[in-house]
């Protein structure tokens, strides 16, 4: 029997992408198990959703910095993910940049979802950046994480229309709904081994 593909999910927020992934696992469309859920925010909704599903879920204090983990925290994240024998680290609304140990320990095995069609609008509040810029099509991107910000090889993208009546909230909601479909599909392809890298290009078998 082949070994179960083990996911470690990291997030800082309400955890709607976590829920979409957990539901796909439960439905059998994502052939993996969620081995560990970690957050840098003690009261993150993501941790509550994980505990409701009786999944191992842990808060790890991020340390002194605002936008990244300090060294001690990053060691703690790596140790927890390694102890859980995680195959893939899935960032689901994790709002800190990964710089050091974690990137090295899981090189090529970390993915992220971002609420824009990258390389447009990296960084924060991308749906608002898109609306302010006046684009007619927005969307979301799943990509491998490298040392840059929102710039690793792109695994999948889903476009959504921008309506004349949109507010930042309504556009964000439409992007979020697209994320909940795209992320489980991309993680499932990784779990099945259906994806390989050719330079910056991600090829789906
Ligand atoms: C998602 O929209 C995700 O794309 C975004 O945070 C939200 C988390 O929502 N991530 C980033 O902006 C990372 N740069 P969720 O907690 O409901 O899954």
mmCIF file of C-alpha atoms and ligand atoms in Angstrom:
data_model
loop_
_atom_site.group_PDB
_atom_site.id
_atom_site.type_symbol
_atom_site.label_atom_id
_atom_site.label_comp_id
_atom_site.label_asym_id
_atom_site.label_seq_id
_atom_site.Cartn_x
_atom_site.Cartn_y
_atom_site.Cartn_z
ATOM 1 C CA UNK A 1 0.000 0.000 0.000
ATOM 2 C CA UNK A 2 1.333 3.456 -0.828
ATOM 3 C CA UNK A 3 2.165 5.843 1.987
ATOM 4 C CA UNK A 4 -0.406 8.500 2.897
ATOM 5 C CA UNK A 5 0.619 11.969 1.769
ATOM 6 C CA UNK A 6 0.877 14.151 4.888
ATOM 7 C CA UNK A 7 -0.069 17.818 4.963
ATOM 8 C CA UNK A 8 1.005 20.456 7.473
ATOM 9 C CA UNK A 9 -1.298 23.468 7.180
ATOM 10 C CA UNK A 10 -0.215 26.906 8.430
ATOM 11 C CA UNK A 11 -2.544 29.887 8.745
ATOM 12 C CA UNK A 12 -3.119 33.088 10.658
ATOM 13 C CA UNK A 13 -6.799 33.816 10.022
ATOM 14 C CA UNK A 14 -10.348 32.570 9.838
ATOM 15 C CA UNK A 15 -9.324 29.396 8.046
ATOM 16 C CA UNK A 16 -11.851 29.148 5.218
ATOM 17 C CA UNK A 17 -9.185 27.662 2.936
ATOM 18 C CA UNK A 18 -8.307 25.183 5.667
ATOM 19 C CA UNK A 19 -11.982 24.158 5.782
ATOM 20 C CA UNK A 20 -12.062 23.720 1.984
ATOM 21 C CA UNK A 21 -8.964 21.487 2.176
ATOM 22 C CA UNK A 22 -10.339 19.483 5.125
ATOM 23 C CA UNK A 23 -13.645 18.974 3.302
ATOM 24 C CA UNK A 24 -11.819 17.764 0.192
ATOM 25 C CA UNK A 25 -9.845 15.284 2.320
ATOM 26 C CA UNK A 26 -13.086 14.078 3.950
ATOM 27 C CA UNK A 27 -14.782 13.763 0.549
ATOM 28 C CA UNK A 28 -11.874 11.724 -0.824
ATOM 29 C CA UNK A 29 -11.070 14.197 -3.609
ATOM 30 C CA UNK A 30 -7.804 15.168 -1.922
ATOM 31 C CA UNK A 31 -5.809 11.960 -1.298
ATOM 32 C CA UNK A 32 -3.934 13.101 1.794
ATOM 33 C CA UNK A 33 -4.248 13.466 5.527
ATOM 34 C CA UNK A 34 -3.932 16.642 7.536
ATOM 35 C CA UNK A 35 -1.219 15.714 9.998
ATOM 36 C CA UNK A 36 -0.742 19.056 11.695
ATOM 37 C CA UNK A 37 -2.247 22.552 11.781
ATOM 38 C CA UNK A 38 -0.100 25.418 13.062
ATOM 39 C CA UNK A 39 -0.785 29.085 13.619
ATOM 40 C CA UNK A 40 1.143 32.150 14.721
ATOM 41 C CA UNK A 41 -2.139 33.627 16.038
ATOM 42 C CA UNK A 42 -3.448 32.114 19.269
ATOM 43 C CA UNK A 43 -7.141 32.721 18.545
ATOM 44 C CA UNK A 44 -7.054 32.025 14.787
ATOM 45 C CA UNK A 45 -10.317 30.550 13.469
ATOM 46 C CA UNK A 46 -8.194 27.998 11.636
ATOM 47 C CA UNK A 47 -7.154 26.387 14.951
ATOM 48 C CA UNK A 48 -10.788 26.217 16.095
ATOM 49 C CA UNK A 49 -11.857 24.573 12.818
ATOM 50 C CA UNK A 50 -8.997 22.063 13.153
ATOM 51 C CA UNK A 51 -9.820 21.194 16.764
ATOM 52 C CA UNK A 52 -13.504 20.742 15.884
ATOM 53 C CA UNK A 53 -12.294 18.095 13.425
ATOM 54 C CA UNK A 54 -10.056 16.503 16.111
ATOM 55 C CA UNK A 55 -6.915 17.339 14.150
ATOM 56 C CA UNK A 56 -3.643 18.165 15.925
ATOM 57 C CA UNK A 57 -3.564 21.959 16.097
ATOM 58 C CA UNK A 58 -1.001 24.141 17.789
ATOM 59 C CA UNK A 59 -0.269 27.816 18.342
ATOM 60 C CA UNK A 60 3.406 28.754 18.156
ATOM 61 C CA UNK A 61 4.304 32.260 19.344
ATOM 62 C CA UNK A 62 5.880 34.095 16.400
ATOM 63 C CA UNK A 63 8.323 36.157 18.466
ATOM 64 C CA UNK A 64 9.385 39.739 18.189
ATOM 65 C CA UNK A 65 8.888 40.576 14.501
ATOM 66 C CA UNK A 66 5.657 41.672 12.830
ATOM 67 C CA UNK A 67 6.076 40.253 9.323
ATOM 68 C CA UNK A 68 8.277 37.189 9.843
ATOM 69 C CA UNK A 69 8.986 34.545 12.484
ATOM 70 C CA UNK A 70 11.933 35.011 14.806
ATOM 71 C CA UNK A 71 14.613 32.321 14.844
ATOM 72 C CA UNK A 72 13.228 30.461 17.870
ATOM 73 C CA UNK A 73 9.731 30.426 16.425
ATOM 74 C CA UNK A 74 10.923 29.239 13.025
ATOM 75 C CA UNK A 75 12.854 26.381 14.702
ATOM 76 C CA UNK A 76 9.688 25.439 16.588
ATOM 77 C CA UNK A 77 7.626 25.399 13.356
ATOM 78 C CA UNK A 78 10.247 23.225 11.620
ATOM 79 C CA UNK A 79 10.513 20.831 14.569
ATOM 80 C CA UNK A 80 6.735 20.395 14.774
ATOM 81 C CA UNK A 81 6.375 19.827 11.014
ATOM 82 C CA UNK A 82 9.276 17.361 10.957
ATOM 83 C CA UNK A 83 7.952 15.484 14.002
ATOM 84 C CA UNK A 84 4.613 15.155 12.168
ATOM 85 C CA UNK A 85 6.514 13.810 9.116
ATOM 86 C CA UNK A 86 4.842 16.293 6.840
ATOM 87 C CA UNK A 87 5.317 15.833 3.073
ATOM 88 C CA UNK A 88 3.918 19.216 2.048
ATOM 89 C CA UNK A 89 3.601 22.514 3.933
ATOM 90 C CA UNK A 90 0.413 24.286 2.858
ATOM 91 C CA UNK A 91 0.154 27.990 3.651
ATOM 92 C CA UNK A 92 -3.517 28.899 3.974
ATOM 93 C CA UNK A 93 -3.635 32.554 4.907
ATOM 94 C CA UNK A 94 -0.310 32.464 6.768
ATOM 95 C CA UNK A 95 0.595 36.126 6.980
ATOM 96 C CA UNK A 96 4.325 35.952 7.704
ATOM 97 C CA UNK A 97 7.120 35.769 5.174
ATOM 98 C CA UNK A 98 9.246 32.610 5.414
ATOM 99 C CA UNK A 99 12.926 33.386 5.251
ATOM 100 C CA UNK A 100 15.190 30.929 7.009
ATOM 101 C CA UNK A 101 15.070 27.399 8.391
ATOM 102 C CA UNK A 102 11.578 26.518 7.272
ATOM 103 C CA UNK A 103 12.351 27.305 3.634
ATOM 104 C CA UNK A 104 15.516 25.224 3.802
ATOM 105 C CA UNK A 105 13.932 22.290 5.668
ATOM 106 C CA UNK A 106 11.024 22.021 3.212
ATOM 107 C CA UNK A 107 12.613 23.401 0.031
ATOM 108 C CA UNK A 108 10.303 22.794 -2.932
ATOM 109 C CA UNK A 109 7.651 21.393 -0.590
ATOM 110 C CA UNK A 110 5.867 24.580 0.497
ATOM 111 C CA UNK A 111 2.855 26.004 -1.351
ATOM 112 C CA UNK A 112 0.817 29.162 -0.848
ATOM 113 C CA UNK A 113 -2.431 30.641 -2.061
ATOM 114 C CA UNK A 114 -2.527 34.326 -2.903
ATOM 115 C CA UNK A 115 -5.634 36.408 -3.660
ATOM 116 C CA UNK A 116 -4.538 37.830 -7.030
ATOM 117 C CA UNK A 117 -3.447 36.688 -10.460
ATOM 118 C CA UNK A 118 0.292 36.816 -9.787
ATOM 119 C CA UNK A 119 2.620 38.401 -10.712
ATOM 120 C CA UNK A 120 0.072 41.231 -10.436
ATOM 121 C CA UNK A 121 -0.635 42.595 -6.994
ATOM 122 C CA UNK A 122 1.686 40.728 -4.607
ATOM 123 C CA UNK A 123 1.668 41.723 -0.954
ATOM 124 C CA UNK A 124 -1.274 42.750 1.176
ATOM 125 C CA UNK A 125 -4.922 43.496 0.289
ATOM 126 C CA UNK A 126 -4.445 42.343 -3.298
ATOM 127 C CA UNK A 127 -8.177 42.507 -4.095
ATOM 128 C CA UNK A 128 -8.138 46.198 -3.167
ATOM 129 C CA UNK A 129 -4.994 46.770 -5.240
ATOM 130 C CA UNK A 130 -6.794 45.125 -8.200
ATOM 131 C CA UNK A 131 -9.909 47.256 -7.751
ATOM 132 C CA UNK A 132 -7.893 50.468 -7.347
ATOM 133 C CA UNK A 133 -5.926 49.633 -10.497
ATOM 134 C CA UNK A 134 -9.142 49.125 -12.461
ATOM 135 C CA UNK A 135 -8.508 45.627 -13.792
ATOM 136 C CA UNK A 136 -11.521 43.808 -15.269
ATOM 137 C CA UNK A 137 -10.339 40.337 -14.274
ATOM 138 C CA UNK A 138 -9.008 39.386 -10.839
ATOM 139 C CA UNK A 139 -8.442 35.983 -9.250
ATOM 140 C CA UNK A 140 -6.197 33.799 -7.150
ATOM 141 C CA UNK A 141 -2.930 31.900 -7.569
ATOM 142 C CA UNK A 142 -1.469 28.776 -5.983
ATOM 143 C CA UNK A 143 2.320 28.768 -6.155
ATOM 144 C CA UNK A 144 5.435 27.172 -4.720
ATOM 145 C CA UNK A 145 7.078 29.276 -2.041
ATOM 146 C CA UNK A 146 10.646 30.428 -2.515
ATOM 147 C CA UNK A 147 12.737 33.133 -0.854
ATOM 148 C CA UNK A 148 10.857 35.952 -2.617
ATOM 149 C CA UNK A 149 7.457 37.367 -1.724
ATOM 150 C CA UNK A 150 4.563 35.786 -3.693
ATOM 151 C CA UNK A 151 6.850 34.890 -6.590
ATOM 152 C CA UNK A 152 7.583 31.138 -6.697
ATOM 153 C CA UNK A 153 6.576 28.941 -9.679
ATOM 154 C CA UNK A 154 2.830 29.057 -10.377
ATOM 155 C CA UNK A 155 0.883 25.801 -9.947
ATOM 156 C CA UNK A 156 -2.633 27.037 -10.739
ATOM 157 C CA UNK A 157 -4.715 30.162 -11.224
ATOM 158 C CA UNK A 158 -8.418 30.906 -11.273
ATOM 159 C CA UNK A 159 -9.798 34.132 -12.739
ATOM 160 C CA UNK A 160 -12.947 35.905 -11.546
ATOM 161 C CA UNK A 161 -14.636 38.941 -13.141
ATOM 162 C CA UNK A 162 -14.470 42.391 -11.587
ATOM 163 C CA UNK A 163 -17.928 43.981 -11.686
ATOM 164 C CA UNK A 164 -18.591 47.719 -11.959
ATOM 165 C CA UNK A 165 -20.590 47.474 -8.736
ATOM 166 C CA UNK A 166 -17.799 45.727 -6.784
ATOM 167 C CA UNK A 167 -16.568 46.944 -3.422
ATOM 168 C CA UNK A 168 -13.304 45.588 -2.002
ATOM 169 C CA UNK A 169 -15.414 43.258 0.170
ATOM 170 C CA UNK A 170 -17.550 41.854 -2.673
ATOM 171 C CA UNK A 171 -14.486 41.249 -4.856
ATOM 172 C CA UNK A 172 -12.624 39.645 -1.956
ATOM 173 C CA UNK A 173 -15.597 37.335 -1.380
ATOM 174 C CA UNK A 174 -15.639 36.246 -5.057
ATOM 175 C CA UNK A 175 -11.878 35.588 -4.975
ATOM 176 C CA UNK A 176 -12.221 33.647 -1.719
ATOM 177 C CA UNK A 177 -14.886 31.387 -3.281
ATOM 178 C CA UNK A 178 -12.542 30.690 -6.210
ATOM 179 C CA UNK A 179 -9.708 29.875 -3.782
ATOM 180 C CA UNK A 180 -11.828 27.215 -2.089
ATOM 181 C CA UNK A 181 -12.087 25.334 -5.395
ATOM 182 C CA UNK A 182 -8.567 25.938 -6.720
ATOM 183 C CA UNK A 183 -6.504 25.119 -3.622
ATOM 184 C CA UNK A 184 -7.841 21.583 -3.016
ATOM 185 C CA UNK A 185 -7.416 20.811 -6.739
ATOM 186 C CA UNK A 186 -3.774 21.932 -6.737
ATOM 187 C CA UNK A 187 -2.901 20.179 -3.464
ATOM 188 C CA UNK A 188 -4.583 17.003 -4.747
ATOM 189 C CA UNK A 189 -2.431 17.120 -7.891
ATOM 190 C CA UNK A 190 0.673 17.452 -5.714
ATOM 191 C CA UNK A 191 -0.467 14.589 -3.467
ATOM 192 C CA UNK A 192 -0.980 12.377 -6.519
ATOM 193 C CA UNK A 193 2.458 13.296 -7.866
ATOM 194 C CA UNK A 194 0.827 14.752 -10.980
ATOM 195 C CA UNK A 195 2.944 17.898 -11.023
ATOM 196 C CA UNK A 196 6.570 18.497 -11.918
ATOM 197 C CA UNK A 197 8.780 21.527 -12.360
ATOM 198 C CA UNK A 198 10.531 22.516 -15.587
ATOM 199 C CA UNK A 199 12.475 25.640 -14.685
ATOM 200 C CA UNK A 200 9.857 28.137 -13.555
ATOM 201 C CA UNK A 201 7.080 26.258 -15.318
ATOM 202 C CA UNK A 202 4.890 23.817 -13.434
ATOM 203 C CA UNK A 203 3.723 21.004 -15.690
ATOM 204 C CA UNK A 204 0.566 19.024 -14.924
ATOM 205 C CA UNK A 205 0.837 15.378 -16.123
HETATM 206 C C1 LIG B 1 -6.903 34.103 1.604
HETATM 207 O O1 LIG B 1 -7.621 34.978 0.782
HETATM 208 C C2 LIG B 1 -5.501 33.946 1.096
HETATM 209 O O2 LIG B 1 -5.394 34.035 -0.284
HETATM 210 C C3 LIG B 1 -4.823 35.104 1.762
HETATM 211 O O3 LIG B 1 -5.365 35.156 3.055
HETATM 212 C C4 LIG B 1 -6.713 34.701 2.999
HETATM 213 C C5 LIG B 1 -6.913 33.687 4.104
HETATM 214 O O4 LIG B 1 -8.264 33.362 4.231
HETATM 215 N N1 LIG B 1 -3.409 34.925 1.797
HETATM 216 C C6 LIG B 1 -2.541 35.911 1.608
HETATM 217 O O5 LIG B 1 -2.876 37.051 1.402
HETATM 218 C C7 LIG B 1 -1.078 35.485 1.672
HETATM 219 N N2 LIG B 1 -0.245 36.465 1.064
HETATM 220 P P1 LIG B 1 -8.710 32.127 5.089
HETATM 221 O O6 LIG B 1 -8.054 32.262 6.467
HETATM 222 O O7 LIG B 1 -10.195 32.248 5.162
HETATM 223 O O8 LIG B 1 -8.250 30.885 4.392
#
